[in-house]
Amino acid sequence: MTRTKIITGGRRLRHKVPRYRPKKMKLSEIINKITPSLPPRVIHVQDPYYDQLLLGEKIVEARPYYPCFQDLKPGQLVEFRHRSSGSSFVVQITRKRIFRTFAVMLRKESIKSCLPHHDPDDLQRAVNTYRSIRNGTYKLFEKKYGVMALRFIRVEEENPKNDSLRWERIHYDKKSLCSILETIEQVRLERIFPLNRKK
């Protein structure tokens, strides 16, 4: 007897009887499912733009739309890192827009938001500033990939990298090397993935 020829009471059923009943899930349950947070994407910034971002004067970060940036989405965390000193801070993307050129991007996003220390009426000077970054490579990649503009909000880190950890509050066996190593690994994971911390 094949699977389709299921006979009950001498009569053949008109359709197959499923062997299992699929579990029904609401879309909201899938969306709100808690998943481990990934480390923020690192974007290197040079002077003087890093200080302008840090002080909140520059509220739009524009780059050529490289393939490595094409998976960035609103809500994702990004770490702006100073190119020479290594200091950094974390932001959350609120909006991402794609433009054909820097000129179109500056008209839509405004020069004051992108380059706060430039003349807001001198569009050509602002465009030349972007195209001269990285020894003129931005001009080449602008034609090839287009331009990306990110708006963001600052995210305060719960555990800064340079904070002083109070080991007297952490309970572990000081005579056991395994206990010490497990505690260090646990603290390290809590700093990298703060959402996974046990409450």
mmCIF file of C-alpha atoms in Angstrom:
data_model
loop_
_atom_site.group_PDB
_atom_site.id
_atom_site.type_symbol
_atom_site.label_atom_id
_atom_site.label_comp_id
_atom_site.label_asym_id
_atom_site.label_seq_id
_atom_site.Cartn_x
_atom_site.Cartn_y
_atom_site.Cartn_z
ATOM 1 C CA MET A 1 0.000 0.000 0.000
ATOM 2 C CA THR A 2 1.456 3.361 -0.996
ATOM 3 C CA ARG A 3 1.147 6.534 1.023
ATOM 4 C CA THR A 4 -1.569 7.925 -1.234
ATOM 5 C CA LYS A 5 -3.726 4.771 -1.089
ATOM 6 C CA ILE A 6 -4.978 5.129 2.463
ATOM 7 C CA ILE A 7 -8.265 3.238 2.799
ATOM 8 C CA THR A 8 -10.554 3.704 5.783
ATOM 9 C CA GLY A 9 -13.861 1.834 5.918
ATOM 10 C CA GLY A 10 -13.600 0.633 2.324
ATOM 11 C CA ARG A 11 -13.512 4.169 0.904
ATOM 12 C CA ARG A 12 -10.532 6.034 -0.472
ATOM 13 C CA LEU A 13 -9.843 9.449 1.019
ATOM 14 C CA ARG A 14 -9.866 12.377 -1.390
ATOM 15 C CA HIS A 15 -6.699 13.962 -0.044
ATOM 16 C CA LYS A 16 -3.611 12.979 1.878
ATOM 17 C CA VAL A 17 -3.707 12.876 5.641
ATOM 18 C CA PRO A 18 -0.649 14.720 6.991
ATOM 19 C CA ARG A 19 1.556 12.655 9.256
ATOM 20 C CA TYR A 20 2.203 15.637 11.534
ATOM 21 C CA ARG A 21 0.553 18.941 12.245
ATOM 22 C CA PRO A 22 2.902 21.898 11.633
ATOM 23 C CA LYS A 23 3.379 24.211 14.566
ATOM 24 C CA LYS A 24 1.733 27.600 14.103
ATOM 25 C CA MET A 25 3.790 30.673 15.042
ATOM 26 C CA LYS A 26 2.834 34.309 15.029
ATOM 27 C CA LEU A 27 4.967 36.699 13.019
ATOM 28 C CA SER A 28 5.451 38.907 16.085
ATOM 29 C CA GLU A 29 7.001 35.980 17.976
ATOM 30 C CA ILE A 30 9.585 35.486 15.233
ATOM 31 C CA ILE A 31 10.425 39.203 15.026
ATOM 32 C CA ASN A 32 10.679 39.669 18.784
ATOM 33 C CA LYS A 33 12.732 36.518 19.303
ATOM 34 C CA ILE A 34 15.819 37.367 21.354
ATOM 35 C CA THR A 35 19.054 36.620 19.527
ATOM 36 C CA PRO A 36 22.644 37.229 20.664
ATOM 37 C CA SER A 37 23.907 40.686 19.739
ATOM 38 C CA LEU A 38 26.757 40.814 17.257
ATOM 39 C CA PRO A 39 29.812 43.025 17.776
ATOM 40 C CA PRO A 40 29.341 46.466 16.179
ATOM 41 C CA ARG A 41 30.730 47.142 12.711
ATOM 42 C CA VAL A 42 33.936 49.199 12.875
ATOM 43 C CA ILE A 43 34.242 52.308 10.676
ATOM 44 C CA HIS A 44 37.543 54.196 10.816
ATOM 45 C CA VAL A 45 37.351 57.998 10.898
ATOM 46 C CA GLN A 46 40.187 60.486 10.541
ATOM 47 C CA ASP A 47 40.728 63.973 11.982
ATOM 48 C CA PRO A 48 38.944 66.380 12.268
ATOM 49 C CA TYR A 49 35.776 64.406 11.512
ATOM 50 C CA TYR A 50 36.130 62.052 14.490
ATOM 51 C CA ASP A 51 35.999 64.958 16.970
ATOM 52 C CA GLN A 52 33.002 66.444 15.139
ATOM 53 C CA LEU A 53 31.161 63.114 15.386
ATOM 54 C CA LEU A 54 32.106 62.728 19.041
ATOM 55 C CA LEU A 55 30.870 66.231 19.957
ATOM 56 C CA GLY A 56 27.627 65.816 18.024
ATOM 57 C CA GLU A 57 28.389 68.563 15.496
ATOM 58 C CA LYS A 58 28.508 66.143 12.550
ATOM 59 C CA ILE A 59 25.255 64.159 12.466
ATOM 60 C CA VAL A 60 25.643 62.508 9.040
ATOM 61 C CA GLU A 61 28.532 60.212 8.086
ATOM 62 C CA ALA A 62 28.952 59.866 4.310
ATOM 63 C CA ARG A 63 31.131 57.354 2.485
ATOM 64 C CA PRO A 64 31.348 55.786 -0.955
ATOM 65 C CA TYR A 65 28.870 52.910 -0.983
ATOM 66 C CA TYR A 66 31.472 50.141 -0.834
ATOM 67 C CA PRO A 67 30.206 46.523 -1.112
ATOM 68 C CA CYS A 68 31.202 45.958 2.537
ATOM 69 C CA PHE A 69 28.621 48.587 3.599
ATOM 70 C CA GLN A 70 25.722 47.206 1.585
ATOM 71 C CA ASP A 71 24.497 44.977 4.426
ATOM 72 C CA LEU A 72 24.254 47.850 6.926
ATOM 73 C CA LYS A 73 20.667 48.401 8.092
ATOM 74 C CA PRO A 74 18.877 50.823 10.420
ATOM 75 C CA GLY A 75 19.063 49.576 13.991
ATOM 76 C CA GLN A 76 22.528 48.068 13.573
ATOM 77 C CA LEU A 77 25.382 49.121 15.852
ATOM 78 C CA VAL A 78 28.451 50.820 14.383
ATOM 79 C CA GLU A 79 31.692 51.682 16.166
ATOM 80 C CA PHE A 80 33.393 54.866 14.948
ATOM 81 C CA ARG A 81 37.108 54.385 15.637
ATOM 82 C CA HIS A 82 39.799 57.052 15.403
ATOM 83 C CA ARG A 83 42.261 56.042 12.688
ATOM 84 C CA SER A 84 45.443 56.938 14.606
ATOM 85 C CA SER A 85 44.672 56.912 18.352
ATOM 86 C CA GLY A 86 42.320 53.902 18.415
ATOM 87 C CA SER A 87 39.709 55.603 20.645
ATOM 88 C CA SER A 88 36.126 54.837 19.679
ATOM 89 C CA PHE A 89 32.438 55.190 20.528
ATOM 90 C CA VAL A 90 29.342 53.222 19.520
ATOM 91 C CA VAL A 91 26.310 54.543 17.631
ATOM 92 C CA GLN A 92 23.097 53.016 16.302
ATOM 93 C CA ILE A 93 22.053 53.655 12.716
ATOM 94 C CA THR A 94 18.661 55.363 12.422
ATOM 95 C CA ARG A 95 18.611 56.009 8.668
ATOM 96 C CA LYS A 96 20.598 54.956 5.614
ATOM 97 C CA ARG A 97 20.258 56.656 2.226
ATOM 98 C CA ILE A 98 22.019 56.013 -1.086
ATOM 99 C CA PHE A 99 22.838 58.750 -3.627
ATOM 100 C CA ARG A 100 24.552 58.870 -7.009
ATOM 101 C CA THR A 101 27.085 61.603 -6.149
ATOM 102 C CA PHE A 102 28.378 63.639 -3.204
ATOM 103 C CA ALA A 103 26.724 66.744 -4.662
ATOM 104 C CA VAL A 104 23.253 65.163 -4.575
ATOM 105 C CA MET A 105 23.911 63.830 -1.070
ATOM 106 C CA LEU A 106 24.966 67.271 0.239
ATOM 107 C CA ARG A 107 21.868 68.911 -1.254
ATOM 108 C CA LYS A 108 19.552 66.380 0.392
ATOM 109 C CA GLU A 109 21.326 65.996 3.766
ATOM 110 C CA SER A 110 22.651 69.627 3.988
ATOM 111 C CA ILE A 111 26.277 70.713 4.226
ATOM 112 C CA LYS A 112 25.892 71.691 7.881
ATOM 113 C CA SER A 113 24.953 68.126 8.846
ATOM 114 C CA CYS A 114 27.818 66.531 6.913
ATOM 115 C CA LEU A 115 30.611 69.133 7.179
ATOM 116 C CA PRO A 116 29.704 71.461 10.068
ATOM 117 C CA HIS A 117 32.829 73.676 9.795
ATOM 118 C CA HIS A 118 32.327 74.443 6.083
ATOM 119 C CA ASP A 119 30.456 77.320 4.494
ATOM 120 C CA PRO A 120 26.839 76.049 4.165
ATOM 121 C CA ASP A 121 26.411 77.948 0.859
ATOM 122 C CA ASP A 122 29.587 76.719 -0.877
ATOM 123 C CA LEU A 123 28.507 73.374 -2.373
ATOM 124 C CA GLN A 124 31.467 72.938 -4.700
ATOM 125 C CA ARG A 125 34.004 73.347 -1.882
ATOM 126 C CA ALA A 126 32.177 70.727 0.200
ATOM 127 C CA VAL A 127 32.119 68.303 -2.749
ATOM 128 C CA ASN A 128 35.850 68.859 -3.343
ATOM 129 C CA THR A 129 36.533 68.157 0.350
ATOM 130 C CA TYR A 130 34.886 64.724 0.120
ATOM 131 C CA ARG A 131 36.563 63.887 -3.191
ATOM 132 C CA SER A 132 40.021 64.738 -1.797
ATOM 133 C CA ILE A 133 39.770 62.278 1.123
ATOM 134 C CA ARG A 134 42.115 59.257 1.026
ATOM 135 C CA ASN A 135 44.324 60.865 -1.636
ATOM 136 C CA GLY A 136 41.463 61.285 -4.086
ATOM 137 C CA THR A 137 40.210 57.693 -3.992
ATOM 138 C CA TYR A 138 36.749 58.834 -2.855
ATOM 139 C CA LYS A 139 36.324 60.505 -6.257
ATOM 140 C CA LEU A 140 36.961 57.214 -8.065
ATOM 141 C CA PHE A 141 34.731 55.101 -5.809
ATOM 142 C CA GLU A 142 31.951 57.711 -5.972
ATOM 143 C CA LYS A 143 31.555 57.017 -9.702
ATOM 144 C CA LYS A 144 31.796 53.253 -9.253
ATOM 145 C CA TYR A 145 29.594 52.615 -6.180
ATOM 146 C CA GLY A 146 27.656 55.802 -5.422
ATOM 147 C CA VAL A 147 27.458 57.467 -1.994
ATOM 148 C CA MET A 148 26.027 56.285 1.333
ATOM 149 C CA ALA A 149 24.789 58.655 4.075
ATOM 150 C CA LEU A 150 24.207 57.392 7.627
ATOM 151 C CA ARG A 151 22.254 59.122 10.378
ATOM 152 C CA PHE A 152 22.729 57.750 13.870
ATOM 153 C CA ILE A 153 22.245 58.191 17.612
ATOM 154 C CA ARG A 154 24.886 57.758 20.296
ATOM 155 C CA VAL A 155 24.738 54.571 22.369
ATOM 156 C CA GLU A 156 26.143 54.655 25.884
ATOM 157 C CA GLU A 157 28.203 51.557 26.642
ATOM 158 C CA GLU A 158 27.378 49.772 29.883
ATOM 159 C CA ASN A 159 30.918 48.465 30.259
ATOM 160 C CA PRO A 160 33.519 50.842 28.789
ATOM 161 C CA LYS A 161 36.789 49.271 27.710
ATOM 162 C CA ASN A 162 38.886 51.250 30.207
ATOM 163 C CA ASP A 163 36.693 50.778 33.273
ATOM 164 C CA SER A 164 38.143 49.479 36.527
ATOM 165 C CA LEU A 165 36.685 46.068 37.294
ATOM 166 C CA ARG A 166 35.988 45.452 40.968
ATOM 167 C CA TRP A 167 37.070 41.856 41.467
ATOM 168 C CA GLU A 168 36.013 41.835 45.116
ATOM 169 C CA ARG A 169 32.371 41.771 43.995
ATOM 170 C CA ILE A 170 32.879 38.679 41.819
ATOM 171 C CA HIS A 171 32.596 35.363 43.633
ATOM 172 C CA TYR A 172 35.089 32.699 42.568
ATOM 173 C CA ASP A 173 37.434 30.222 44.158
ATOM 174 C CA LYS A 174 40.762 32.057 44.488
ATOM 175 C CA LYS A 175 42.644 28.786 45.087
ATOM 176 C CA SER A 176 41.398 27.126 41.894
ATOM 177 C CA LEU A 177 43.047 28.053 38.623
ATOM 178 C CA CYS A 178 40.096 26.643 36.643
ATOM 179 C CA SER A 179 37.662 28.839 38.575
ATOM 180 C CA ILE A 180 39.790 31.928 37.917
ATOM 181 C CA LEU A 181 40.017 31.207 34.174
ATOM 182 C CA GLU A 182 36.267 30.523 33.895
ATOM 183 C CA THR A 183 35.512 33.802 35.681
ATOM 184 C CA ILE A 184 37.811 35.765 33.375
ATOM 185 C CA GLU A 185 36.152 34.198 30.294
ATOM 186 C CA GLN A 186 32.695 34.984 31.670
ATOM 187 C CA VAL A 187 33.615 38.649 32.256
ATOM 188 C CA ARG A 188 35.107 38.892 28.767
ATOM 189 C CA LEU A 189 31.953 37.505 27.140
ATOM 190 C CA GLU A 190 29.753 39.887 29.142
ATOM 191 C CA ARG A 191 31.762 42.819 27.842
ATOM 192 C CA ILE A 192 31.537 41.661 24.227
ATOM 193 C CA PHE A 193 27.890 40.519 24.328
ATOM 194 C CA PRO A 194 26.163 42.570 27.066
ATOM 195 C CA LEU A 195 22.661 41.348 26.063
ATOM 196 C CA ASN A 196 23.555 37.768 27.017
ATOM 197 C CA ARG A 197 24.259 38.723 30.627
ATOM 198 C CA LYS A 198 22.281 36.761 33.205
ATOM 199 C CA LYS A 199 19.790 38.916 35.050
#
